[in-house]
Amino acid sequence: MVHRLLPLLLLAAVACSPTPPPQPSRYPLTGQVLAVHLDRNELTVKHDEIPGFMMAMTMTFPAEREVVLDLTPGDLISATLEVLDGQARLLDVKRTGSAPLPGNTNEIALAAGLLEVGDAVPDAALIDQTDRRRSLAEWTGTPTLYGFTYTTCPLPNYCPLIDRNFARLQEAIAADDTLRGRVRLVTITIDPSHDTPDVLARHAEVLGADPAVWTFLTGDPATVDRIAGRFGVGIVRPDEPGGEIRHNLRTTLVGADGHVLEIYSGNDWSIETVLSAMRRAVG
Ligand SMILES: [Cu+2]
């Protein structure tokens, strides 16, 4: 599976130019293998920044069979990342060493495989902002938008933006005869040790969250890490408590049948796009 960011990045680049036949782009890549997928000839690699192309992140790429057979999680590699027509693959993969697997991240959960459109969302036991035990399965039956944020995120265009978008969605849903009472919003914190139910309750109040529509969830860190990983949200926790958590953004619309309908990577999705998808989901 190719990461969903890539087609978007490429679309942005392609939209501005005329249409010559596509040429592959190649970038040097270094990183650590987190998972080896023998069944699909793919490697999940925590790669360093690729200057001019992509920030450091964990992604899964196809690679040559003999390379995939040769590597194990923890191996450090250098390679060439080739991108053509929105498809990325690794060429010239060389093992350069090995290192302990990351301990302060959910990257192993992430490497286990991300939910794709059509996949069933696994259940998870979490706790809401009123300190009640909740199970994700409770949202089956209602199209629900899932977001992952944390209350002390210092980057205005990351978690605070997603939270504001959810607040705007809540407003638009309340004003929409098709959607009112028929869709839900769920925000799961990626910082459960700080974002206790009390903290989430205050955060929900500041955002004007209507508890009938929008629920905030926290839980034990292992459960949060696992469910965030399945939803494609990578978490790198700071060494010191109170530091910034590095993470990506992924917001997911799940249908009434509990299967993924739409995935919105990053922070540039529009309220209108989500509202139309929600209308399709209830229609
Ligand atoms: Cu954030």
PDB file of C-alpha atoms and ligand atoms in Angstrom:
ATOM      1  CA  MET A   1       0.000   0.000   0.000  1.00  0.00           C
ATOM      2  CA  VAL A   2       1.343   3.407  -0.880  1.00  0.00           C
ATOM      3  CA  HIS A   3       0.918   6.131   1.694  1.00  0.00           C
ATOM      4  CA  ARG A   4      -2.068   8.348   1.015  1.00  0.00           C
ATOM      5  CA  LEU A   5      -0.061  11.545   1.276  1.00  0.00           C
ATOM      6  CA  LEU A   6       1.786  10.853  -1.901  1.00  0.00           C
ATOM      7  CA  PRO A   7      -1.016  11.186  -4.435  1.00  0.00           C
ATOM      8  CA  LEU A   8      -2.002  14.461  -2.755  1.00  0.00           C
ATOM      9  CA  LEU A   9       1.521  15.853  -2.848  1.00  0.00           C
ATOM     10  CA  LEU A  10       1.850  14.862  -6.455  1.00  0.00           C
ATOM     11  CA  LEU A  11      -1.541  16.231  -7.446  1.00  0.00           C
ATOM     12  CA  ALA A  12      -0.525  19.570  -6.022  1.00  0.00           C
ATOM     13  CA  ALA A  13       2.628  19.512  -8.116  1.00  0.00           C
ATOM     14  CA  VAL A  14       0.973  18.235 -11.281  1.00  0.00           C
ATOM     15  CA  ALA A  15      -1.960  20.646 -11.202  1.00  0.00           C
ATOM     16  CA  CYS A  16       0.333  23.607 -11.851  1.00  0.00           C
ATOM     17  CA  SER A  17       2.067  22.320 -14.960  1.00  0.00           C
ATOM     18  CA  PRO A  18       1.072  21.181 -18.470  1.00  0.00           C
ATOM     19  CA  THR A  19       0.948  17.423 -18.996  1.00  0.00           C
ATOM     20  CA  PRO A  20       4.202  15.934 -20.287  1.00  0.00           C
ATOM     21  CA  PRO A  21       4.545  12.165 -19.809  1.00  0.00           C
ATOM     22  CA  PRO A  22       5.278  11.571 -16.123  1.00  0.00           C
ATOM     23  CA  GLN A  23       8.916  11.169 -15.186  1.00  0.00           C
ATOM     24  CA  PRO A  24       9.903   9.322 -12.036  1.00  0.00           C
ATOM     25  CA  SER A  25      11.329  11.438  -9.242  1.00  0.00           C
ATOM     26  CA  ARG A  26      14.110   9.916  -7.142  1.00  0.00           C
ATOM     27  CA  TYR A  27      15.180  10.875  -3.649  1.00  0.00           C
ATOM     28  CA  PRO A  28      17.835   9.446  -1.357  1.00  0.00           C
ATOM     29  CA  LEU A  29      16.227   7.868   1.701  1.00  0.00           C
ATOM     30  CA  THR A  30      17.647   6.688   5.007  1.00  0.00           C
ATOM     31  CA  GLY A  31      15.734   5.147   7.849  1.00  0.00           C
ATOM     32  CA  GLN A  32      14.937   2.179  10.057  1.00  0.00           C
ATOM     33  CA  VAL A  33      12.851  -0.838   9.091  1.00  0.00           C
ATOM     34  CA  LEU A  34       9.958  -1.204  11.554  1.00  0.00           C
ATOM     35  CA  ALA A  35       8.105  -4.032   9.839  1.00  0.00           C
ATOM     36  CA  VAL A  36       8.700  -6.476   7.009  1.00  0.00           C
ATOM     37  CA  HIS A  37       5.616  -7.571   5.057  1.00  0.00           C
ATOM     38  CA  LEU A  38       6.683 -10.734   3.279  1.00  0.00           C
ATOM     39  CA  ASP A  39       3.190 -11.366   1.922  1.00  0.00           C
ATOM     40  CA  ARG A  40       3.136  -8.041   0.052  1.00  0.00           C
ATOM     41  CA  ASN A  41       6.843  -7.436  -0.600  1.00  0.00           C
ATOM     42  CA  GLU A  42       6.688  -4.241   1.408  1.00  0.00           C
ATOM     43  CA  LEU A  43       8.760  -2.564   4.087  1.00  0.00           C
ATOM     44  CA  THR A  44       7.520  -0.186   6.752  1.00  0.00           C
ATOM     45  CA  VAL A  45      10.329   2.317   7.214  1.00  0.00           C
ATOM     46  CA  LYS A  46      10.741   5.111   9.715  1.00  0.00           C
ATOM     47  CA  HIS A  47      12.583   7.434   7.376  1.00  0.00           C
ATOM     48  CA  ASP A  48      14.481  10.625   7.941  1.00  0.00           C
ATOM     49  CA  GLU A  49      13.474  13.895   6.343  1.00  0.00           C
ATOM     50  CA  ILE A  50      13.629  13.795   2.545  1.00  0.00           C
ATOM     51  CA  PRO A  51      14.731  17.375   1.791  1.00  0.00           C
ATOM     52  CA  GLY A  52      12.435  19.107  -0.656  1.00  0.00           C
ATOM     53  CA  PHE A  53       9.908  16.287  -0.625  1.00  0.00           C
ATOM     54  CA  MET A  54       8.709  15.018   2.724  1.00  0.00           C
ATOM     55  CA  MET A  55       9.242  15.375   6.437  1.00  0.00           C
ATOM     56  CA  ALA A  56      10.501  12.459   8.490  1.00  0.00           C
ATOM     57  CA  MET A  57       7.747   9.896   8.977  1.00  0.00           C
ATOM     58  CA  THR A  58       6.935   6.217   8.943  1.00  0.00           C
ATOM     59  CA  MET A  59       5.668   4.809   5.670  1.00  0.00           C
ATOM     60  CA  THR A  60       5.234   1.497   3.924  1.00  0.00           C
ATOM     61  CA  PHE A  61       6.812   1.026   0.520  1.00  0.00           C
ATOM     62  CA  PRO A  62       7.090  -1.809  -1.980  1.00  0.00           C
ATOM     63  CA  ALA A  63      10.642  -3.080  -2.406  1.00  0.00           C
ATOM     64  CA  GLU A  64      12.370  -5.851  -4.290  1.00  0.00           C
ATOM     65  CA  ARG A  65      11.563  -9.353  -3.070  1.00  0.00           C
ATOM     66  CA  GLU A  66      15.154 -10.355  -2.307  1.00  0.00           C
ATOM     67  CA  VAL A  67      15.619  -7.218  -0.206  1.00  0.00           C
ATOM     68  CA  VAL A  68      12.402  -7.816   1.723  1.00  0.00           C
ATOM     69  CA  LEU A  69      13.493 -11.394   2.436  1.00  0.00           C
ATOM     70  CA  ASP A  70      16.829 -10.148   3.720  1.00  0.00           C
ATOM     71  CA  LEU A  71      15.747  -7.497   6.215  1.00  0.00           C
ATOM     72  CA  THR A  72      14.392  -7.650   9.749  1.00  0.00           C
ATOM     73  CA  PRO A  73      12.761  -5.002  11.952  1.00  0.00           C
ATOM     74  CA  GLY A  74      15.413  -2.756  13.499  1.00  0.00           C
ATOM     75  CA  ASP A  75      17.642  -2.768  10.428  1.00  0.00           C
ATOM     76  CA  LEU A  76      18.920   0.619   9.299  1.00  0.00           C
ATOM     77  CA  ILE A  77      18.847   1.159   5.546  1.00  0.00           C
ATOM     78  CA  SER A  78      19.776   3.531   2.801  1.00  0.00           C
ATOM     79  CA  ALA A  79      17.795   3.458  -0.432  1.00  0.00           C
ATOM     80  CA  THR A  80      16.453   5.447  -3.354  1.00  0.00           C
ATOM     81  CA  LEU A  81      12.794   6.435  -3.142  1.00  0.00           C
ATOM     82  CA  GLU A  82      11.289   6.436  -6.619  1.00  0.00           C
ATOM     83  CA  VAL A  83       7.966   8.190  -7.140  1.00  0.00           C
ATOM     84  CA  LEU A  84       6.026   7.799 -10.381  1.00  0.00           C
ATOM     85  CA  ASP A  85       2.341   8.467 -10.976  1.00  0.00           C
ATOM     86  CA  GLY A  86       1.679   8.679  -7.251  1.00  0.00           C
ATOM     87  CA  GLN A  87       3.307   5.315  -6.656  1.00  0.00           C
ATOM     88  CA  ALA A  88       6.418   5.161  -4.501  1.00  0.00           C
ATOM     89  CA  ARG A  89       8.865   2.298  -4.216  1.00  0.00           C
ATOM     90  CA  LEU A  90      12.291   1.656  -2.785  1.00  0.00           C
ATOM     91  CA  LEU A  91      15.211   0.854  -5.044  1.00  0.00           C
ATOM     92  CA  ASP A  92      18.859   0.034  -4.256  1.00  0.00           C
ATOM     93  CA  VAL A  93      18.083  -0.831  -0.637  1.00  0.00           C
ATOM     94  CA  LYS A  94      21.232  -1.398   1.425  1.00  0.00           C
ATOM     95  CA  ARG A  95      21.438  -2.473   5.050  1.00  0.00           C
ATOM     96  CA  THR A  96      23.735  -0.063   6.883  1.00  0.00           C
ATOM     97  CA  GLY A  97      23.377  -1.339  10.454  1.00  0.00           C
ATOM     98  CA  SER A  98      20.766  -1.955  13.072  1.00  0.00           C
ATOM     99  CA  ALA A  99      19.373  -0.146  16.114  1.00  0.00           C
ATOM    100  CA  PRO A 100      16.876  -0.849  18.899  1.00  0.00           C
ATOM    101  CA  LEU A 101      13.274  -0.347  17.815  1.00  0.00           C
ATOM    102  CA  PRO A 102      11.656   2.883  19.034  1.00  0.00           C
ATOM    103  CA  GLY A 103      10.216   2.622  22.525  1.00  0.00           C
ATOM    104  CA  ASN A 104       8.543   6.033  22.923  1.00  0.00           C
ATOM    105  CA  THR A 105       6.291   5.719  19.889  1.00  0.00           C
ATOM    106  CA  ASN A 106       3.377   3.680  18.579  1.00  0.00           C
ATOM    107  CA  GLU A 107       5.239   2.913  15.414  1.00  0.00           C
ATOM    108  CA  ILE A 108       5.066  -0.812  15.849  1.00  0.00           C
ATOM    109  CA  ALA A 109       1.247  -0.538  16.064  1.00  0.00           C
ATOM    110  CA  LEU A 110       1.384   1.656  13.001  1.00  0.00           C
ATOM    111  CA  ALA A 111       3.529  -0.826  11.157  1.00  0.00           C
ATOM    112  CA  ALA A 112       0.990  -3.584  11.858  1.00  0.00           C
ATOM    113  CA  GLY A 113      -1.128  -2.036   9.138  1.00  0.00           C
ATOM    114  CA  LEU A 114      -3.331   1.000   8.699  1.00  0.00           C
ATOM    115  CA  LEU A 115      -7.059   0.883   8.213  1.00  0.00           C
ATOM    116  CA  GLU A 116      -7.943   1.491   4.591  1.00  0.00           C
ATOM    117  CA  VAL A 117     -11.252   2.481   3.034  1.00  0.00           C
ATOM    118  CA  GLY A 118     -13.607  -0.487   3.416  1.00  0.00           C
ATOM    119  CA  ASP A 119     -11.859  -1.955   6.468  1.00  0.00           C
ATOM    120  CA  ALA A 120     -13.798  -2.660   9.645  1.00  0.00           C
ATOM    121  CA  VAL A 121     -12.763  -0.523  12.603  1.00  0.00           C
ATOM    122  CA  PRO A 122     -11.545  -2.715  15.474  1.00  0.00           C
ATOM    123  CA  ASP A 123     -13.149  -2.294  18.865  1.00  0.00           C
ATOM    124  CA  ALA A 124     -11.287  -0.615  21.729  1.00  0.00           C
ATOM    125  CA  ALA A 125     -12.141   0.101  25.356  1.00  0.00           C
ATOM    126  CA  LEU A 126     -11.677   3.791  26.162  1.00  0.00           C
ATOM    127  CA  ILE A 127     -12.929   6.377  28.677  1.00  0.00           C
ATOM    128  CA  ASP A 128     -14.928   9.488  27.817  1.00  0.00           C
ATOM    129  CA  GLN A 129     -14.788  13.039  29.161  1.00  0.00           C
ATOM    130  CA  THR A 130     -17.361  12.153  31.821  1.00  0.00           C
ATOM    131  CA  ASP A 131     -15.109   9.322  33.060  1.00  0.00           C
ATOM    132  CA  ARG A 132     -17.401   6.632  31.644  1.00  0.00           C
ATOM    133  CA  ARG A 133     -16.043   3.473  30.069  1.00  0.00           C
ATOM    134  CA  ARG A 134     -16.863   3.454  26.382  1.00  0.00           C
ATOM    135  CA  SER A 135     -16.340   0.973  23.608  1.00  0.00           C
ATOM    136  CA  LEU A 136     -15.762   2.136  20.032  1.00  0.00           C
ATOM    137  CA  ALA A 137     -18.374  -0.417  18.961  1.00  0.00           C
ATOM    138  CA  GLU A 138     -21.006   1.838  20.560  1.00  0.00           C
ATOM    139  CA  TRP A 139     -20.662   4.169  17.575  1.00  0.00           C
ATOM    140  CA  THR A 140     -21.523   1.445  15.095  1.00  0.00           C
ATOM    141  CA  GLY A 141     -24.889   2.252  13.579  1.00  0.00           C
ATOM    142  CA  THR A 142     -24.119   5.974  13.190  1.00  0.00           C
ATOM    143  CA  PRO A 143     -21.693   7.481  10.670  1.00  0.00           C
ATOM    144  CA  THR A 144     -18.907   8.925  12.811  1.00  0.00           C
ATOM    145  CA  LEU A 145     -15.904  11.134  12.154  1.00  0.00           C
ATOM    146  CA  TYR A 146     -12.827  10.175  14.207  1.00  0.00           C
ATOM    147  CA  GLY A 147     -10.046  12.661  14.894  1.00  0.00           C
ATOM    148  CA  PHE A 148      -6.860  12.369  16.966  1.00  0.00           C
ATOM    149  CA  THR A 149      -5.499  15.412  18.790  1.00  0.00           C
ATOM    150  CA  TYR A 150      -4.062  16.417  22.161  1.00  0.00           C
ATOM    151  CA  THR A 151      -5.052  19.370  24.268  1.00  0.00           C
ATOM    152  CA  THR A 152      -1.622  20.967  24.714  1.00  0.00           C
ATOM    153  CA  CYS A 153      -0.493  20.729  21.085  1.00  0.00           C
ATOM    154  CA  PRO A 154       1.521  23.907  20.454  1.00  0.00           C
ATOM    155  CA  LEU A 155       1.188  23.912  16.666  1.00  0.00           C
ATOM    156  CA  PRO A 156      -1.811  26.053  15.641  1.00  0.00           C
ATOM    157  CA  ASN A 157      -2.181  24.264  12.310  1.00  0.00           C
ATOM    158  CA  TYR A 158      -2.213  20.791  13.827  1.00  0.00           C
ATOM    159  CA  CYS A 159      -4.438  19.707  16.700  1.00  0.00           C
ATOM    160  CA  PRO A 160      -6.025  23.106  17.387  1.00  0.00           C
ATOM    161  CA  LEU A 161      -7.028  23.359  13.726  1.00  0.00           C
ATOM    162  CA  ILE A 162      -8.555  19.873  13.729  1.00  0.00           C
ATOM    163  CA  ASP A 163     -10.440  20.718  16.931  1.00  0.00           C
ATOM    164  CA  ARG A 164     -11.735  23.955  15.375  1.00  0.00           C
ATOM    165  CA  ASN A 165     -12.782  22.047  12.254  1.00  0.00           C
ATOM    166  CA  PHE A 166     -14.716  19.582  14.409  1.00  0.00           C
ATOM    167  CA  ALA A 167     -16.404  22.516  16.164  1.00  0.00           C
ATOM    168  CA  ARG A 168     -17.366  24.003  12.794  1.00  0.00           C
ATOM    169  CA  LEU A 169     -18.614  20.609  11.652  1.00  0.00           C
ATOM    170  CA  GLN A 170     -20.726  20.307  14.765  1.00  0.00           C
ATOM    171  CA  GLU A 171     -22.271  23.689  13.969  1.00  0.00           C
ATOM    172  CA  ALA A 172     -22.900  22.780  10.336  1.00  0.00           C
ATOM    173  CA  ILE A 173     -24.412  19.438  11.332  1.00  0.00           C
ATOM    174  CA  ALA A 174     -26.798  21.156  13.745  1.00  0.00           C
ATOM    175  CA  ALA A 175     -27.930  23.436  10.933  1.00  0.00           C
ATOM    176  CA  ASP A 176     -28.394  20.633   8.399  1.00  0.00           C
ATOM    177  CA  ASP A 177     -31.747  18.823   8.257  1.00  0.00           C
ATOM    178  CA  THR A 178     -30.160  15.749   6.647  1.00  0.00           C
ATOM    179  CA  LEU A 179     -27.381  15.408   9.205  1.00  0.00           C
ATOM    180  CA  ARG A 180     -28.804  16.643  12.484  1.00  0.00           C
ATOM    181  CA  GLY A 181     -28.945  13.773  14.973  1.00  0.00           C
ATOM    182  CA  ARG A 182     -27.656  11.300  12.392  1.00  0.00           C
ATOM    183  CA  VAL A 183     -23.855  11.646  12.544  1.00  0.00           C
ATOM    184  CA  ARG A 184     -21.373  11.820  15.407  1.00  0.00           C
ATOM    185  CA  LEU A 185     -17.909  13.198  16.103  1.00  0.00           C
ATOM    186  CA  VAL A 186     -15.267  11.469  18.221  1.00  0.00           C
ATOM    187  CA  THR A 187     -11.932  12.968  19.250  1.00  0.00           C
ATOM    188  CA  ILE A 188      -9.390  10.581  20.752  1.00  0.00           C
ATOM    189  CA  THR A 189      -6.471  12.132  22.604  1.00  0.00           C
ATOM    190  CA  ILE A 190      -2.987  10.960  21.725  1.00  0.00           C
ATOM    191  CA  ASP A 191      -1.710  12.196  25.104  1.00  0.00           C
ATOM    192  CA  PRO A 192      -3.711  10.087  27.551  1.00  0.00           C
ATOM    193  CA  SER A 193      -1.327  10.597  30.475  1.00  0.00           C
ATOM    194  CA  HIS A 194      -2.036  14.342  30.438  1.00  0.00           C
ATOM    195  CA  ASP A 195      -5.493  14.365  28.848  1.00  0.00           C
ATOM    196  CA  THR A 196      -7.499  12.776  31.648  1.00  0.00           C
ATOM    197  CA  PRO A 197     -11.318  12.830  31.528  1.00  0.00           C
ATOM    198  CA  ASP A 198     -11.306  16.086  33.548  1.00  0.00           C
ATOM    199  CA  VAL A 199      -8.884  17.757  31.168  1.00  0.00           C
ATOM    200  CA  LEU A 200     -10.934  16.573  28.191  1.00  0.00           C
ATOM    201  CA  ALA A 201     -14.162  17.814  29.783  1.00  0.00           C
ATOM    202  CA  ARG A 202     -12.694  21.317  30.134  1.00  0.00           C
ATOM    203  CA  HIS A 203     -11.323  21.162  26.596  1.00  0.00           C
ATOM    204  CA  ALA A 204     -14.738  20.083  25.276  1.00  0.00           C
ATOM    205  CA  GLU A 205     -16.362  22.987  27.069  1.00  0.00           C
ATOM    206  CA  VAL A 206     -13.924  25.514  25.620  1.00  0.00           C
ATOM    207  CA  LEU A 207     -14.666  24.127  22.159  1.00  0.00           C
ATOM    208  CA  GLY A 208     -18.397  24.283  22.757  1.00  0.00           C
ATOM    209  CA  ALA A 209     -18.776  20.551  22.178  1.00  0.00           C
ATOM    210  CA  ASP A 210     -22.327  19.221  22.377  1.00  0.00           C
ATOM    211  CA  PRO A 211     -22.016  15.906  24.251  1.00  0.00           C
ATOM    212  CA  ALA A 212     -24.921  14.482  22.248  1.00  0.00           C
ATOM    213  CA  VAL A 213     -22.852  14.850  19.077  1.00  0.00           C
ATOM    214  CA  TRP A 214     -19.182  15.059  19.999  1.00  0.00           C
ATOM    215  CA  THR A 215     -17.387  12.734  22.416  1.00  0.00           C
ATOM    216  CA  PHE A 216     -13.806  12.982  23.677  1.00  0.00           C
ATOM    217  CA  LEU A 217     -11.984   9.767  24.553  1.00  0.00           C
ATOM    218  CA  THR A 218      -8.874   8.902  26.488  1.00  0.00           C
ATOM    219  CA  GLY A 219      -7.694   5.577  27.851  1.00  0.00           C
ATOM    220  CA  ASP A 220      -4.709   3.535  28.820  1.00  0.00           C
ATOM    221  CA  PRO A 221      -1.708   4.497  26.691  1.00  0.00           C
ATOM    222  CA  ALA A 222      -1.290   1.049  25.135  1.00  0.00           C
ATOM    223  CA  THR A 223      -4.890   1.052  23.910  1.00  0.00           C
ATOM    224  CA  VAL A 224      -4.643   4.615  22.638  1.00  0.00           C
ATOM    225  CA  ASP A 225      -1.394   3.831  20.842  1.00  0.00           C
ATOM    226  CA  ARG A 226      -2.860   0.736  19.236  1.00  0.00           C
ATOM    227  CA  ILE A 227      -6.074   2.384  18.028  1.00  0.00           C
ATOM    228  CA  ALA A 228      -4.245   5.517  16.859  1.00  0.00           C
ATOM    229  CA  GLY A 229      -1.834   3.280  14.966  1.00  0.00           C
ATOM    230  CA  ARG A 230      -4.661   1.425  13.228  1.00  0.00           C
ATOM    231  CA  PHE A 231      -6.193   4.796  12.240  1.00  0.00           C
ATOM    232  CA  GLY A 232      -2.820   5.769  10.772  1.00  0.00           C
ATOM    233  CA  VAL A 233      -1.786   8.252  13.422  1.00  0.00           C
ATOM    234  CA  GLY A 234       1.880   7.956  14.349  1.00  0.00           C
ATOM    235  CA  ILE A 235       2.917   9.209  17.771  1.00  0.00           C
ATOM    236  CA  VAL A 236       6.435  10.064  18.928  1.00  0.00           C
ATOM    237  CA  ARG A 237       6.452  11.058  22.579  1.00  0.00           C
ATOM    238  CA  PRO A 238       9.061  13.426  24.024  1.00  0.00           C
ATOM    239  CA  ASP A 239      11.718  12.145  26.407  1.00  0.00           C
ATOM    240  CA  GLU A 240      10.675  14.742  28.980  1.00  0.00           C
ATOM    241  CA  PRO A 241       7.064  14.958  30.155  1.00  0.00           C
ATOM    242  CA  GLY A 242       5.376  18.124  28.930  1.00  0.00           C
ATOM    243  CA  GLY A 243       7.362  18.212  25.680  1.00  0.00           C
ATOM    244  CA  GLU A 244       5.822  18.310  22.266  1.00  0.00           C
ATOM    245  CA  ILE A 245       4.408  15.070  20.848  1.00  0.00           C
ATOM    246  CA  ARG A 246       5.339  14.597  17.227  1.00  0.00           C
ATOM    247  CA  HIS A 247       2.499  13.149  15.214  1.00  0.00           C
ATOM    248  CA  ASN A 248       0.739  13.198  11.893  1.00  0.00           C
ATOM    249  CA  LEU A 249      -2.910  14.035  11.343  1.00  0.00           C
ATOM    250  CA  ARG A 250      -5.460  11.648   9.975  1.00  0.00           C
ATOM    251  CA  THR A 251      -9.213  12.059  10.278  1.00  0.00           C
ATOM    252  CA  THR A 252     -11.466   9.155   9.360  1.00  0.00           C
ATOM    253  CA  LEU A 253     -15.140   8.923   8.491  1.00  0.00           C
ATOM    254  CA  VAL A 254     -16.576   5.551   9.466  1.00  0.00           C
ATOM    255  CA  GLY A 255     -19.933   4.435   8.077  1.00  0.00           C
ATOM    256  CA  ALA A 256     -22.912   3.143  10.010  1.00  0.00           C
ATOM    257  CA  ASP A 257     -21.705  -0.409   9.302  1.00  0.00           C
ATOM    258  CA  GLY A 258     -18.435   0.270  11.174  1.00  0.00           C
ATOM    259  CA  HIS A 259     -16.309   0.271   8.013  1.00  0.00           C
ATOM    260  CA  VAL A 260     -14.024   3.105   6.912  1.00  0.00           C
ATOM    261  CA  LEU A 261     -15.646   5.385   4.309  1.00  0.00           C
ATOM    262  CA  GLU A 262     -13.169   8.239   3.903  1.00  0.00           C
ATOM    263  CA  ILE A 263      -9.696   9.102   5.186  1.00  0.00           C
ATOM    264  CA  TYR A 264      -8.528  12.711   5.349  1.00  0.00           C
ATOM    265  CA  SER A 265      -4.766  13.003   5.768  1.00  0.00           C
ATOM    266  CA  GLY A 266      -3.154  16.112   7.117  1.00  0.00           C
ATOM    267  CA  ASN A 267      -4.888  19.379   7.919  1.00  0.00           C
ATOM    268  CA  ASP A 268      -6.042  20.717   4.559  1.00  0.00           C
ATOM    269  CA  TRP A 269      -9.363  18.911   4.222  1.00  0.00           C
ATOM    270  CA  SER A 270     -12.403  21.137   4.008  1.00  0.00           C
ATOM    271  CA  ILE A 271     -15.518  21.132   6.137  1.00  0.00           C
ATOM    272  CA  GLU A 272     -17.606  20.985   2.947  1.00  0.00           C
ATOM    273  CA  THR A 273     -15.855  17.821   1.747  1.00  0.00           C
ATOM    274  CA  VAL A 274     -16.593  16.081   5.024  1.00  0.00           C
ATOM    275  CA  LEU A 275     -20.190  17.304   5.095  1.00  0.00           C
ATOM    276  CA  SER A 276     -20.837  15.906   1.599  1.00  0.00           C
ATOM    277  CA  ALA A 277     -19.317  12.574   2.588  1.00  0.00           C
ATOM    278  CA  MET A 278     -21.493  12.569   5.700  1.00  0.00           C
ATOM    279  CA  ARG A 279     -24.598  13.251   3.596  1.00  0.00           C
ATOM    280  CA  ARG A 280     -23.718  10.302   1.382  1.00  0.00           C
ATOM    281  CA  ALA A 281     -23.168   8.184   4.504  1.00  0.00           C
ATOM    282  CA  VAL A 282     -26.626   8.924   5.916  1.00  0.00           C
ATOM    283  CA  GLY A 283     -28.346   8.932   2.513  1.00  0.00           C
TER     284      GLY A 283
HETATM  285 CU    CU B   1      -0.789  18.228  17.518  1.00  0.00          CU
END
